[in-house]
């Protein structure tokens, strides 16, 4: 009987991990399919991101204000102006650039470029004074960078514009993560996935409306753009579900497990994308370069987990659980992400990739954003 009691929570944990991996991969592939001129042909990445933000913000509003699932935090104008607005601006930018990259380069190559996330985050953290230059971390960052360069050299359909969009999006996401840590922690503000969406999504929507008015609204007026309600509704729903799956996973797993799941998800996504999008060709150099980059990422993850455990061991017993929880969430993607952060953060991607303004991207130490359907998990 006790065996069953032990195995059931474990099975549930792996079930949640599976859901996260499927949703994270699905959101990225779905975004690519919607945006690609060869498939659904909706080449308006800002519009798609605004749909995600509008939908997520609306759902969060109902959950907070109507159904009162969670209580809103004490948000003052000063905190909103100095914290939420700048974080939302970089969040919107990371989603905009990340989604635009889908128009120019393959999903597989985008995932390989995302290995640069810990490099970007480390650079931004050092520049903002939240981290110190370290030889061990620097050597890992160098290894990751070399791997990405090799992978890029082996890319058959290399596109400078798409690569620049993706790398810019990665650095915007990294800056958002660091600002989240610096600004919200300083204010002692704690946001969970729902309240993060409640505050961040509407503000990001407003920021995105500026480039939309200048770049995409004129194009929509002169060209025949197809709009299928169910396609966009299901796409936004998947992005929202991804954010909540991250919330479930983080509550049941540790840093090591989530990082392994993130790396596994990337490999699955690269393989799946070549099957779903036949024009996406992976070369031997691509694989070699990505493998080199992943070695650096795995070593970096190991250092971060070791740092968390070391700092926890130096604390009084009664504060260890809180500290581990805090450090873990601060460490923690694509596209395609939101996790409760004691330091008060919105983070992305278990994924940077995911559209998840509410969670510390697992790629911060790169396990991998969301994007609530955009960043490409």
Short mmCIF file of C-alpha atoms in Angstrom, two decimals:
data_model
loop_
_atom_site.label_atom_id
_atom_site.label_comp_id
_atom_site.label_asym_id
_atom_site.label_seq_id
_atom_site.Cartn_x
_atom_site.Cartn_y
_atom_site.Cartn_z
CA UNK A 1 0.00 0.00 0.00
CA UNK A 2 2.80 2.40 0.88
CA UNK A 3 4.46 1.61 -2.43
CA UNK A 4 1.37 2.77 -4.27
CA UNK A 5 1.20 5.91 -2.17
CA UNK A 6 4.81 6.73 -3.10
CA UNK A 7 4.49 5.91 -6.79
CA UNK A 8 1.31 7.84 -7.44
CA UNK A 9 2.78 11.32 -6.74
CA UNK A 10 5.86 10.33 -8.74
CA UNK A 11 3.72 9.27 -11.71
CA UNK A 12 1.77 12.51 -11.43
CA UNK A 13 5.01 14.48 -11.49
CA UNK A 14 6.18 12.74 -14.66
CA UNK A 15 2.72 13.25 -16.16
CA UNK A 16 3.00 16.99 -15.54
CA UNK A 17 6.49 16.98 -17.06
CA UNK A 18 5.15 15.22 -20.13
CA UNK A 19 2.35 17.77 -20.44
CA UNK A 20 4.90 20.60 -20.19
CA UNK A 21 7.18 19.07 -22.85
CA UNK A 22 4.23 18.46 -25.21
CA UNK A 23 2.72 21.91 -24.73
CA UNK A 24 6.05 23.70 -24.96
CA UNK A 25 6.95 21.92 -28.18
CA UNK A 26 3.41 22.22 -29.51
CA UNK A 27 3.21 25.99 -29.00
CA UNK A 28 6.46 26.55 -30.90
CA UNK A 29 5.50 24.28 -33.78
CA UNK A 30 1.99 25.76 -33.89
CA UNK A 31 3.38 29.31 -34.05
CA UNK A 32 5.72 28.35 -36.85
CA UNK A 33 2.86 26.72 -38.78
CA UNK A 34 0.60 29.78 -38.36
CA UNK A 35 3.28 32.32 -39.32
CA UNK A 36 4.99 30.44 -42.14
CA UNK A 37 4.09 31.57 -45.69
CA UNK A 38 4.34 27.91 -46.76
CA UNK A 39 1.57 26.76 -44.41
CA UNK A 40 -1.22 28.81 -42.80
CA UNK A 41 0.43 31.95 -44.15
CA UNK A 42 -0.24 34.54 -41.46
CA UNK A 43 3.07 36.43 -41.66
CA UNK A 44 2.17 38.93 -38.94
CA UNK A 45 4.14 38.01 -35.81
CA UNK A 46 3.24 41.16 -33.86
CA UNK A 47 -0.46 40.56 -34.46
CA UNK A 48 -0.15 36.94 -33.32
CA UNK A 49 1.72 38.00 -30.17
CA UNK A 50 -0.92 40.64 -29.42
CA UNK A 51 -3.64 37.98 -29.73
CA UNK A 52 -1.75 35.88 -27.16
CA UNK A 53 -1.29 38.82 -24.80
CA UNK A 54 -4.88 39.98 -25.14
CA UNK A 55 -6.27 36.50 -24.52
CA UNK A 56 -3.94 35.80 -21.57
CA UNK A 57 -4.68 39.19 -20.00
CA UNK A 58 -8.43 38.66 -20.36
CA UNK A 59 -8.34 35.19 -18.79
CA UNK A 60 -6.13 36.50 -15.97
CA UNK A 61 -8.57 39.37 -15.37
CA UNK A 62 -11.49 36.96 -14.96
CA UNK A 63 -9.49 34.69 -12.66
CA UNK A 64 -8.37 37.59 -10.46
CA UNK A 65 -11.32 39.99 -10.49
CA UNK A 66 -14.38 37.88 -11.32
CA UNK A 67 -13.75 34.36 -10.02
CA UNK A 68 -11.22 35.55 -7.42
CA UNK A 69 -9.05 32.44 -7.81
CA UNK A 70 -6.10 34.49 -6.57
CA UNK A 71 -5.93 37.89 -4.91
CA UNK A 72 -4.21 40.81 -6.68
CA UNK A 73 -1.02 42.10 -5.08
CA UNK A 74 -0.68 45.56 -3.58
CA UNK A 75 0.35 47.36 -6.72
CA UNK A 76 1.15 51.05 -6.41
CA UNK A 77 1.61 53.42 -9.34
CA UNK A 78 5.27 53.78 -8.43
CA UNK A 79 5.87 50.00 -8.57
CA UNK A 80 3.88 49.72 -11.78
CA UNK A 81 5.79 52.55 -13.46
CA UNK A 82 9.27 51.52 -12.31
CA UNK A 83 8.91 47.71 -12.44
CA UNK A 84 5.99 46.41 -14.48
CA UNK A 85 6.31 48.83 -17.40
CA UNK A 86 10.04 48.27 -18.15
CA UNK A 87 9.71 44.50 -17.65
CA UNK A 88 6.68 44.45 -19.96
CA UNK A 89 8.57 46.45 -22.58
CA UNK A 90 11.41 43.94 -22.77
CA UNK A 91 8.98 41.03 -22.55
CA UNK A 92 7.02 42.41 -25.53
CA UNK A 93 10.27 42.97 -27.43
CA UNK A 94 11.52 39.44 -26.82
CA UNK A 95 8.24 37.98 -28.07
CA UNK A 96 8.12 40.27 -31.09
CA UNK A 97 11.67 39.48 -32.23
CA UNK A 98 11.40 35.80 -31.35
CA UNK A 99 8.20 35.32 -33.33
CA UNK A 100 9.50 37.32 -36.28
CA UNK A 101 12.45 34.92 -36.52
CA UNK A 102 9.99 32.15 -37.50
CA UNK A 103 9.47 33.92 -40.81
CA UNK A 104 13.13 33.60 -41.75
CA UNK A 105 14.75 30.56 -40.10
CA UNK A 106 13.76 27.02 -39.13
CA UNK A 107 12.47 25.89 -35.73
CA UNK A 108 15.47 23.57 -35.38
CA UNK A 109 17.97 26.38 -35.92
CA UNK A 110 16.03 28.68 -33.58
CA UNK A 111 16.30 26.06 -30.82
CA UNK A 112 20.03 25.82 -31.43
CA UNK A 113 20.41 29.59 -31.17
CA UNK A 114 18.46 29.53 -27.90
CA UNK A 115 21.41 27.74 -26.34
CA UNK A 116 22.81 31.30 -26.14
CA UNK A 117 20.25 32.19 -23.46
CA UNK A 118 22.53 31.52 -20.46
CA UNK A 119 25.31 33.50 -22.18
CA UNK A 120 23.00 36.48 -22.69
CA UNK A 121 21.64 36.24 -19.15
CA UNK A 122 25.11 36.04 -17.61
CA UNK A 123 26.31 39.06 -19.62
CA UNK A 124 23.26 41.11 -18.62
CA UNK A 125 23.55 40.04 -14.98
CA UNK A 126 27.19 41.13 -14.87
CA UNK A 127 26.38 44.46 -16.56
CA UNK A 128 23.53 45.08 -14.12
CA UNK A 129 25.67 44.12 -11.15
CA UNK A 130 23.61 41.10 -10.03
CA UNK A 131 26.37 38.62 -10.83
CA UNK A 132 30.16 38.67 -10.80
CA UNK A 133 32.51 37.51 -13.57
CA UNK A 134 33.69 33.97 -12.80
CA UNK A 135 36.24 31.88 -14.65
CA UNK A 136 34.23 28.65 -14.44
CA UNK A 137 31.06 30.28 -15.76
CA UNK A 138 32.98 32.22 -18.42
CA UNK A 139 34.56 29.01 -19.76
CA UNK A 140 31.10 27.44 -20.03
CA UNK A 141 29.77 30.52 -21.81
CA UNK A 142 32.69 30.34 -24.24
CA UNK A 143 31.92 26.67 -24.95
CA UNK A 144 28.25 27.46 -25.59
CA UNK A 145 29.17 30.33 -27.93
CA UNK A 146 31.63 28.18 -29.90
CA UNK A 147 28.98 25.49 -30.25
CA UNK A 148 26.40 27.97 -31.56
CA UNK A 149 28.92 29.41 -34.05
CA UNK A 150 29.72 25.91 -35.35
CA UNK A 151 26.01 25.11 -35.58
CA UNK A 152 25.37 28.37 -37.47
CA UNK A 153 28.21 27.64 -39.87
CA UNK A 154 26.58 24.30 -40.64
CA UNK A 155 23.14 25.80 -41.27
CA UNK A 156 22.21 25.27 -44.94
CA UNK A 157 19.50 27.93 -45.03
CA UNK A 158 21.36 30.48 -42.91
CA UNK A 159 19.55 33.81 -42.87
CA UNK A 160 21.21 36.87 -41.36
CA UNK A 161 17.97 38.75 -40.74
CA UNK A 162 16.28 35.82 -38.98
CA UNK A 163 19.38 35.12 -36.90
CA UNK A 164 19.62 38.77 -35.82
CA UNK A 165 15.94 38.80 -34.85
CA UNK A 166 16.34 35.67 -32.74
CA UNK A 167 19.57 36.76 -31.02
CA UNK A 168 18.08 40.21 -30.31
CA UNK A 169 15.01 38.51 -28.83
CA UNK A 170 17.27 36.35 -26.64
CA UNK A 171 19.10 39.37 -25.24
CA UNK A 172 15.81 41.23 -24.68
CA UNK A 173 14.54 38.21 -22.75
CA UNK A 174 17.77 38.00 -20.74
CA UNK A 175 17.50 41.67 -19.80
CA UNK A 176 13.88 41.15 -18.79
CA UNK A 177 14.87 38.28 -16.50
CA UNK A 178 17.61 40.30 -14.86
CA UNK A 179 15.32 43.33 -14.46
CA UNK A 180 12.67 41.07 -12.97
CA UNK A 181 15.14 39.89 -10.37
CA UNK A 182 16.53 43.35 -9.64
CA UNK A 183 13.35 45.44 -9.70
CA UNK A 184 10.74 43.13 -8.22
CA UNK A 185 13.03 41.64 -5.60
CA UNK A 186 13.98 45.11 -4.47
CA UNK A 187 10.31 45.95 -4.01
CA UNK A 188 9.64 42.64 -2.27
CA UNK A 189 6.86 41.91 -4.76
CA UNK A 190 5.72 38.34 -5.35
CA UNK A 191 3.81 37.44 -8.49
CA UNK A 192 2.43 34.03 -9.38
CA UNK A 193 1.59 32.93 -12.94
CA UNK A 194 -1.92 34.37 -12.84
CA UNK A 195 -1.12 37.73 -11.25
CA UNK A 196 1.93 38.09 -13.49
CA UNK A 197 -0.25 37.72 -16.57
CA UNK A 198 -2.79 40.05 -15.01
CA UNK A 199 -0.25 42.89 -14.77
CA UNK A 200 2.23 42.12 -17.54
CA UNK A 201 0.05 40.96 -20.46
CA UNK A 202 -2.05 44.15 -20.86
CA UNK A 203 1.04 46.35 -20.61
CA UNK A 204 2.88 44.20 -23.19
CA UNK A 205 -0.18 44.43 -25.46
CA UNK A 206 0.02 48.24 -25.34
CA UNK A 207 3.75 48.23 -26.14
CA UNK A 208 3.22 45.88 -29.08
CA UNK A 209 0.47 48.10 -30.49
CA UNK A 210 3.07 50.73 -31.45
CA UNK A 211 5.12 48.58 -33.88
CA UNK A 212 1.85 46.95 -34.99
CA UNK A 213 0.39 50.31 -36.08
CA UNK A 214 3.58 51.18 -37.94
CA UNK A 215 4.50 47.83 -39.48
CA UNK A 216 1.57 45.44 -39.70
CA UNK A 217 -1.64 47.44 -39.78
CA UNK A 218 -0.80 48.97 -43.19
CA UNK A 219 0.04 45.49 -44.56
CA UNK A 220 -3.27 44.07 -43.29
CA UNK A 221 -5.18 46.81 -45.10
CA UNK A 222 -3.64 46.16 -48.52
CA UNK A 223 -3.31 42.38 -48.54
CA UNK A 224 -5.73 39.50 -48.21
CA UNK A 225 -4.97 38.06 -44.77
CA UNK A 226 -7.00 35.04 -43.74
CA UNK A 227 -8.33 35.01 -40.19
CA UNK A 228 -9.66 31.77 -38.74
CA UNK A 229 -11.13 32.25 -35.26
CA UNK A 230 -10.63 28.66 -34.14
CA UNK A 231 -7.01 28.56 -35.27
CA UNK A 232 -6.10 31.67 -33.28
CA UNK A 233 -8.26 30.71 -30.30
CA UNK A 234 -6.69 27.25 -30.02
CA UNK A 235 -3.22 28.73 -30.54
CA UNK A 236 -3.70 31.27 -27.73
CA UNK A 237 -5.26 28.58 -25.52
CA UNK A 238 -2.21 26.34 -25.97
CA UNK A 239 0.07 29.22 -25.04
CA UNK A 240 -1.97 29.92 -21.91
CA UNK A 241 -2.03 26.22 -20.98
CA UNK A 242 1.76 26.16 -21.31
CA UNK A 243 2.09 28.87 -18.69
CA UNK A 244 -0.09 26.97 -16.24
CA UNK A 245 1.70 23.67 -16.92
CA UNK A 246 4.96 25.35 -15.94
CA UNK A 247 3.30 26.39 -12.69
CA UNK A 248 2.32 22.76 -11.99
CA UNK A 249 5.73 21.36 -12.91
CA UNK A 250 7.68 23.82 -10.78
CA UNK A 251 5.55 22.97 -7.78
CA UNK A 252 6.41 19.27 -8.01
CA UNK A 253 9.98 19.00 -9.27
CA UNK A 254 13.48 20.19 -8.47
CA UNK A 255 15.93 22.24 -10.48
CA UNK A 256 17.82 19.25 -11.87
CA UNK A 257 14.67 17.49 -13.10
CA UNK A 258 13.31 20.56 -14.81
CA UNK A 259 16.61 21.27 -16.53
CA UNK A 260 16.89 17.71 -17.83
CA UNK A 261 13.30 17.98 -19.10
CA UNK A 262 14.17 21.24 -20.85
CA UNK A 263 17.19 19.80 -22.64
CA UNK A 264 15.18 16.71 -23.62
CA UNK A 265 12.41 18.96 -24.93
CA UNK A 266 14.87 20.83 -27.15
CA UNK A 267 16.13 17.62 -28.78
CA UNK A 268 12.57 16.35 -29.28
CA UNK A 269 11.57 19.69 -30.78
CA UNK A 270 14.50 19.72 -33.20
CA UNK A 271 13.66 16.18 -34.35
CA UNK A 272 9.92 16.87 -34.62
CA UNK A 273 10.39 20.08 -36.57
CA UNK A 274 12.31 18.27 -39.31
CA UNK A 275 9.41 15.81 -39.67
CA UNK A 276 6.60 18.40 -39.64
CA UNK A 277 8.50 20.95 -41.75
CA UNK A 278 10.44 18.92 -44.38
CA UNK A 279 12.21 22.03 -45.67
CA UNK A 280 14.03 22.19 -42.33
CA UNK A 281 17.26 20.29 -42.96
CA UNK A 282 19.70 19.45 -40.18
CA UNK A 283 23.35 18.96 -41.11
CA UNK A 284 26.09 17.10 -39.27
CA UNK A 285 27.71 20.42 -38.33
CA UNK A 286 24.39 21.57 -36.86
CA UNK A 287 24.29 18.57 -34.56
CA UNK A 288 27.97 18.78 -33.61
CA UNK A 289 27.71 22.49 -32.83
CA UNK A 290 24.53 22.06 -30.80
CA UNK A 291 26.04 19.14 -28.89
CA UNK A 292 29.06 21.32 -28.00
CA UNK A 293 26.75 24.13 -26.88
CA UNK A 294 24.68 21.74 -24.78
CA UNK A 295 27.81 20.51 -22.99
CA UNK A 296 28.40 24.09 -21.87
CA UNK A 297 24.74 24.46 -20.91
CA UNK A 298 24.73 21.26 -18.84
CA UNK A 299 27.93 22.30 -17.06
CA UNK A 300 26.43 25.73 -16.38
CA UNK A 301 23.28 24.13 -14.96
CA UNK A 302 25.44 21.97 -12.71
CA UNK A 303 27.29 25.02 -11.39
CA UNK A 304 24.02 26.87 -10.69
CA UNK A 305 22.47 23.92 -8.85
CA UNK A 306 25.68 23.45 -6.85
CA UNK A 307 25.66 27.16 -5.94
CA UNK A 308 22.07 26.94 -4.71
CA UNK A 309 22.83 23.88 -2.56
CA UNK A 310 25.98 25.47 -1.17
CA UNK A 311 24.18 28.67 -0.19
CA UNK A 312 21.34 26.66 1.34
CA UNK A 313 23.71 24.58 3.47
CA UNK A 314 25.06 27.76 5.06
CA UNK A 315 21.65 28.89 6.28
CA UNK A 316 19.85 28.04 9.54
CA UNK A 317 17.68 24.94 9.19
CA UNK A 318 14.35 26.75 9.38
CA UNK A 319 15.19 29.07 6.47
CA UNK A 320 16.54 26.47 4.08
CA UNK A 321 13.22 25.51 2.38
CA UNK A 322 12.35 29.12 1.68
CA UNK A 323 15.82 29.91 0.38
CA UNK A 324 15.98 26.87 -1.88
CA UNK A 325 12.57 27.76 -3.27
CA UNK A 326 13.64 31.34 -3.85
CA UNK A 327 16.99 30.56 -5.46
CA UNK A 328 15.52 27.86 -7.63
CA UNK A 329 12.85 30.14 -8.97
CA UNK A 330 15.32 32.92 -9.59
CA UNK A 331 17.51 30.57 -11.58
CA UNK A 332 14.69 29.35 -13.65
CA UNK A 333 11.83 29.61 -21.60
CA UNK A 334 11.04 30.23 -25.82
CA UNK A 335 8.53 30.82 -26.13
CA UNK A 336 7.35 29.92 -26.00
CA UNK A 337 6.60 30.94 -19.57
CA UNK A 338 5.29 31.89 -15.52
CA UNK A 339 6.42 30.67 -12.18
CA UNK A 340 5.79 31.94 -8.73
CA UNK A 341 8.93 33.65 -7.67
CA UNK A 342 9.61 34.55 -4.09
CA UNK A 343 11.92 37.20 -5.40
CA UNK A 344 9.00 38.47 -7.31
CA UNK A 345 9.46 37.57 -10.81
CA UNK A 346 8.05 36.99 -14.05
CA UNK A 347 10.06 34.70 -15.94
CA UNK A 348 10.02 33.20 -19.24
CA UNK A 349 10.42 29.88 -20.55
CA UNK A 350 11.13 27.33 -18.74
CA UNK A 351 11.64 29.03 -21.80
CA UNK A 352 12.70 31.63 -22.86
CA UNK A 353 11.38 30.85 -24.84
CA UNK A 354 7.87 30.66 -24.08
CA UNK A 355 5.53 33.48 -23.67
CA UNK A 356 5.52 33.36 -19.99
CA UNK A 357 6.04 36.61 -18.31
CA UNK A 358 5.37 35.02 -15.03
CA UNK A 359 8.13 32.65 -14.58
CA UNK A 360 11.82 32.76 -14.36
CA UNK A 361 12.93 31.22 -17.56
CA UNK A 362 14.46 27.93 -17.03
CA UNK A 363 16.92 29.07 -19.55
CA UNK A 364 18.19 31.54 -17.08
CA UNK A 365 20.36 28.66 -16.22
CA UNK A 366 19.13 27.29 -19.42
CA UNK A 367 17.13 24.32 -19.31
CA UNK A 368 16.17 24.99 -22.09
CA UNK A 369 9.89 30.74 -24.04
CA UNK A 370 7.24 30.89 -24.31
CA UNK A 371 5.98 32.05 -25.29
CA UNK A 372 2.58 32.34 -24.24
CA UNK A 373 2.71 31.12 -27.52
CA UNK A 374 5.20 33.21 -29.10
CA UNK A 375 8.63 33.03 -28.03
CA UNK A 376 8.72 29.65 -29.17
CA UNK A 377 9.21 27.59 -26.17
#
